[in-house]
Amino acid sequence: MAILKLLSLVCSILVLSTISMPIGHCKLLHPNNVKLIQETCNKTPSPSFCIQILQADPRSSSADVKGLAQIMVDEIKAKSNSVLNKINQLLKEGGEKKALSSCAFKYRAILEVDVPRATQALRFGDPKFAEEAATDSGLDAKSCEESFSGKSPLTNENAFMRTVADVTSAIVKLLL
């Protein structure tokens, strides 16, 4: 009998905690935003990649196209930080110093010039500058990749950055 009461109490607690969970803790995309994300991403060079990135960000549930573009710019920023950390680690391990230093310079430029320029351009309704900044990010990643004399230890990261930049640029072009 005591076991049944305990089991009943545990079930009641679980039900109440689920019911009282704030809506912000639930990752739900409004059907209209799922449609907007799909329609927007279908106009990019990598639709499935685009959908994956946008649906992973909770802000996309209430974003318009401009907001989706900002989410992608934020992805450029996050990836650039990650790549810079990897570059610094590779430099400590004695990697190809000249090429890695060149890549560090390029990824700092993405973080310090391209991302702020794109963010500001989106904020102030000037998508042409945001599109140029996104394109520049992809070109910087391509240049980083080409700076290695042999196999680059950043091939995957540079390819990801080029894809994010291309998708971001395509989304921003929808605002022109």
mmCIF file of C-alpha atoms in Angstrom:
data_model
loop_
_atom_site.group_PDB
_atom_site.id
_atom_site.type_symbol
_atom_site.label_atom_id
_atom_site.label_comp_id
_atom_site.label_asym_id
_atom_site.label_seq_id
_atom_site.Cartn_x
_atom_site.Cartn_y
_atom_site.Cartn_z
ATOM 1 C CA MET A 1 0.000 0.000 0.000
ATOM 2 C CA ALA A 2 2.830 2.408 0.866
ATOM 3 C CA ILE A 3 4.479 1.658 -2.465
ATOM 4 C CA LEU A 4 1.282 2.573 -4.343
ATOM 5 C CA LYS A 5 1.012 5.888 -2.456
ATOM 6 C CA LEU A 6 4.653 6.665 -3.231
ATOM 7 C CA LEU A 7 4.193 5.768 -6.882
ATOM 8 C CA SER A 8 1.052 7.916 -7.034
ATOM 9 C CA LEU A 9 2.928 10.834 -5.468
ATOM 10 C CA VAL A 10 5.824 10.522 -7.940
ATOM 11 C CA CYS A 11 3.408 10.393 -10.886
ATOM 12 C CA SER A 12 1.540 13.438 -9.591
ATOM 13 C CA ILE A 13 4.778 15.391 -9.251
ATOM 14 C CA LEU A 14 5.830 14.478 -12.782
ATOM 15 C CA VAL A 15 2.470 15.493 -14.230
ATOM 16 C CA LEU A 16 2.397 18.787 -12.336
ATOM 17 C CA SER A 17 5.976 19.667 -13.217
ATOM 18 C CA THR A 18 5.281 18.965 -16.889
ATOM 19 C CA ILE A 19 2.097 21.033 -16.877
ATOM 20 C CA SER A 20 3.696 23.935 -15.053
ATOM 21 C CA MET A 21 6.843 24.002 -17.227
ATOM 22 C CA PRO A 22 7.293 27.475 -18.682
ATOM 23 C CA ILE A 23 6.577 27.599 -22.376
ATOM 24 C CA GLY A 24 10.064 29.042 -22.944
ATOM 25 C CA HIS A 25 11.586 25.695 -22.025
ATOM 26 C CA CYS A 26 9.781 23.968 -24.854
ATOM 27 C CA LYS A 27 11.358 24.044 -28.287
ATOM 28 C CA LEU A 28 8.342 24.488 -30.500
ATOM 29 C CA LEU A 29 8.352 26.087 -33.896
ATOM 30 C CA HIS A 30 5.153 27.772 -34.947
ATOM 31 C CA PRO A 31 3.897 26.116 -38.149
ATOM 32 C CA ASN A 32 4.168 29.425 -40.011
ATOM 33 C CA ASN A 33 7.825 29.716 -39.019
ATOM 34 C CA VAL A 34 8.561 26.147 -40.072
ATOM 35 C CA LYS A 35 7.131 27.126 -43.450
ATOM 36 C CA LEU A 36 9.123 30.389 -43.513
ATOM 37 C CA ILE A 37 12.341 28.548 -42.663
ATOM 38 C CA GLN A 38 11.713 25.943 -45.370
ATOM 39 C CA GLU A 39 10.772 28.544 -47.984
ATOM 40 C CA THR A 40 13.762 30.702 -47.098
ATOM 41 C CA CYS A 41 16.248 27.832 -46.974
ATOM 42 C CA ASN A 42 14.999 26.455 -50.297
ATOM 43 C CA LYS A 43 16.301 29.680 -51.859
ATOM 44 C CA THR A 44 19.845 29.032 -50.592
ATOM 45 C CA PRO A 45 22.608 26.861 -52.058
ATOM 46 C CA SER A 46 22.362 24.378 -49.135
ATOM 47 C CA PRO A 47 18.725 24.026 -48.022
ATOM 48 C CA SER A 48 19.132 21.108 -45.592
ATOM 49 C CA PHE A 49 22.175 22.709 -43.948
ATOM 50 C CA CYS A 50 20.245 25.980 -43.623
ATOM 51 C CA ILE A 51 17.212 24.274 -42.077
ATOM 52 C CA GLN A 52 19.423 22.383 -39.617
ATOM 53 C CA ILE A 53 21.155 25.569 -38.412
ATOM 54 C CA LEU A 54 17.985 27.658 -38.161
ATOM 55 C CA GLN A 55 15.838 25.038 -36.447
ATOM 56 C CA ALA A 56 18.565 24.509 -33.840
ATOM 57 C CA ASP A 57 18.221 28.140 -32.753
ATOM 58 C CA PRO A 58 15.168 28.917 -30.583
ATOM 59 C CA ARG A 59 15.010 32.476 -31.949
ATOM 60 C CA SER A 60 13.900 31.086 -35.302
ATOM 61 C CA SER A 61 10.484 30.247 -33.859
ATOM 62 C CA SER A 62 9.498 33.918 -33.990
ATOM 63 C CA ALA A 63 11.911 35.318 -36.580
ATOM 64 C CA ASP A 64 11.161 36.966 -39.879
ATOM 65 C CA VAL A 65 13.604 36.696 -42.809
ATOM 66 C CA LYS A 66 15.761 39.480 -41.347
ATOM 67 C CA GLY A 67 15.864 37.574 -38.040
ATOM 68 C CA LEU A 68 16.817 34.363 -39.847
ATOM 69 C CA ALA A 69 19.647 36.251 -41.536
ATOM 70 C CA GLN A 70 20.854 37.485 -38.126
ATOM 71 C CA ILE A 71 20.789 33.937 -36.755
ATOM 72 C CA MET A 72 23.064 32.898 -39.618
ATOM 73 C CA VAL A 73 25.403 35.853 -38.956
ATOM 74 C CA ASP A 74 25.545 34.706 -35.334
ATOM 75 C CA GLU A 75 26.468 31.224 -36.589
ATOM 76 C CA ILE A 76 29.350 32.780 -38.538
ATOM 77 C CA LYS A 77 30.479 34.445 -35.314
ATOM 78 C CA ALA A 78 30.220 31.251 -33.246
ATOM 79 C CA LYS A 79 32.100 29.185 -35.819
ATOM 80 C CA SER A 80 34.794 31.845 -36.187
ATOM 81 C CA ASN A 81 35.411 31.791 -32.440
ATOM 82 C CA SER A 82 35.638 28.004 -32.533
ATOM 83 C CA VAL A 83 38.071 28.041 -35.454
ATOM 84 C CA LEU A 84 40.249 30.680 -33.785
ATOM 85 C CA ASN A 85 40.468 28.481 -30.684
ATOM 86 C CA LYS A 86 41.541 25.546 -32.842
ATOM 87 C CA ILE A 87 44.111 27.686 -34.645
ATOM 88 C CA ASN A 88 45.593 28.810 -31.327
ATOM 89 C CA GLN A 89 45.793 25.206 -30.170
ATOM 90 C CA LEU A 90 47.493 24.149 -33.408
ATOM 91 C CA LEU A 91 49.998 26.999 -33.048
ATOM 92 C CA LYS A 92 50.841 25.812 -29.525
ATOM 93 C CA GLU A 93 51.390 22.296 -30.880
ATOM 94 C CA GLY A 94 53.865 23.594 -33.475
ATOM 95 C CA GLY A 95 51.670 23.533 -36.570
ATOM 96 C CA GLU A 96 52.471 25.300 -39.829
ATOM 97 C CA LYS A 97 53.050 28.724 -38.264
ATOM 98 C CA LYS A 98 52.871 30.964 -41.349
ATOM 99 C CA ALA A 99 49.624 29.470 -42.653
ATOM 100 C CA LEU A 100 48.006 29.259 -39.208
ATOM 101 C CA SER A 101 48.938 32.870 -38.428
ATOM 102 C CA SER A 102 47.415 33.925 -41.750
ATOM 103 C CA CYS A 103 44.246 32.006 -40.891
ATOM 104 C CA ALA A 104 44.107 33.553 -37.428
ATOM 105 C CA PHE A 105 44.298 37.002 -39.042
ATOM 106 C CA LYS A 106 41.473 36.125 -41.450
ATOM 107 C CA TYR A 107 39.199 34.696 -38.752
ATOM 108 C CA ARG A 108 39.846 37.716 -36.522
ATOM 109 C CA ALA A 109 38.811 39.885 -39.470
ATOM 110 C CA ILE A 110 35.578 37.898 -39.721
ATOM 111 C CA LEU A 111 34.924 38.469 -36.018
ATOM 112 C CA GLU A 112 36.048 42.082 -35.802
ATOM 113 C CA VAL A 113 34.925 43.424 -39.196
ATOM 114 C CA ASP A 114 32.524 41.162 -41.100
ATOM 115 C CA VAL A 115 30.215 40.049 -38.275
ATOM 116 C CA PRO A 116 29.762 43.546 -36.776
ATOM 117 C CA ARG A 117 29.276 45.024 -40.267
ATOM 118 C CA ALA A 118 26.640 42.431 -41.162
ATOM 119 C CA THR A 119 24.861 42.831 -37.825
ATOM 120 C CA GLN A 120 24.792 46.609 -38.091
ATOM 121 C CA ALA A 121 23.662 46.499 -41.724
ATOM 122 C CA LEU A 122 20.783 44.187 -40.829
ATOM 123 C CA ARG A 123 19.831 46.329 -37.835
ATOM 124 C CA PHE A 124 19.741 49.512 -39.915
ATOM 125 C CA GLY A 125 18.028 48.005 -42.959
ATOM 126 C CA ASP A 126 20.981 47.988 -45.362
ATOM 127 C CA PRO A 127 21.115 44.363 -46.513
ATOM 128 C CA LYS A 128 23.610 45.012 -49.320
ATOM 129 C CA PHE A 129 26.376 45.612 -46.747
ATOM 130 C CA ALA A 130 25.293 42.535 -44.793
ATOM 131 C CA GLU A 131 25.466 40.450 -47.956
ATOM 132 C CA GLU A 132 28.964 41.765 -48.726
ATOM 133 C CA ALA A 133 30.124 40.987 -45.176
ATOM 134 C CA ALA A 134 28.788 37.424 -45.375
ATOM 135 C CA THR A 135 30.481 36.922 -48.736
ATOM 136 C CA ASP A 136 33.749 38.286 -47.307
ATOM 137 C CA SER A 137 33.560 35.710 -44.490
ATOM 138 C CA GLY A 138 33.407 32.895 -47.017
ATOM 139 C CA LEU A 139 36.285 34.376 -49.007
ATOM 140 C CA ASP A 140 38.387 34.639 -45.844
ATOM 141 C CA ALA A 141 37.768 30.959 -45.087
ATOM 142 C CA LYS A 142 38.680 30.019 -48.665
ATOM 143 C CA SER A 143 41.862 32.082 -48.432
ATOM 144 C CA CYS A 144 42.732 30.400 -45.139
ATOM 145 C CA GLU A 145 42.380 26.985 -46.735
ATOM 146 C CA GLU A 146 44.589 27.985 -49.662
ATOM 147 C CA SER A 147 47.355 29.314 -47.385
ATOM 148 C CA PHE A 148 48.553 25.796 -46.511
ATOM 149 C CA SER A 149 51.270 24.251 -48.651
ATOM 150 C CA GLY A 150 49.930 20.764 -48.047
ATOM 151 C CA LYS A 151 46.919 19.317 -46.312
ATOM 152 C CA SER A 152 45.152 21.879 -44.163
ATOM 153 C CA PRO A 153 44.198 20.939 -40.600
ATOM 154 C CA LEU A 154 41.237 23.325 -40.975
ATOM 155 C CA THR A 155 39.606 21.876 -44.088
ATOM 156 C CA ASN A 156 36.357 20.907 -42.356
ATOM 157 C CA GLU A 157 36.093 24.205 -40.499
ATOM 158 C CA ASN A 158 36.803 26.256 -43.626
ATOM 159 C CA ALA A 159 34.257 24.279 -45.635
ATOM 160 C CA PHE A 160 31.639 24.798 -42.907
ATOM 161 C CA MET A 161 32.385 28.532 -42.851
ATOM 162 C CA ARG A 162 32.083 28.818 -46.625
ATOM 163 C CA THR A 163 28.729 27.047 -46.499
ATOM 164 C CA VAL A 164 27.427 29.240 -43.654
ATOM 165 C CA ALA A 165 28.622 32.334 -45.511
ATOM 166 C CA ASP A 166 26.970 31.259 -48.770
ATOM 167 C CA VAL A 167 23.683 30.481 -47.019
ATOM 168 C CA THR A 168 23.792 33.740 -45.061
ATOM 169 C CA SER A 169 24.491 35.714 -48.205
ATOM 170 C CA ALA A 170 21.574 34.035 -50.004
ATOM 171 C CA ILE A 171 19.170 34.786 -47.152
ATOM 172 C CA VAL A 172 20.305 38.410 -46.950
ATOM 173 C CA LYS A 173 19.805 38.779 -50.726
ATOM 174 C CA LEU A 174 16.124 38.026 -50.121
ATOM 175 C CA LEU A 175 15.968 41.336 -48.226
ATOM 176 C CA LEU A 176 17.250 43.382 -51.187
#
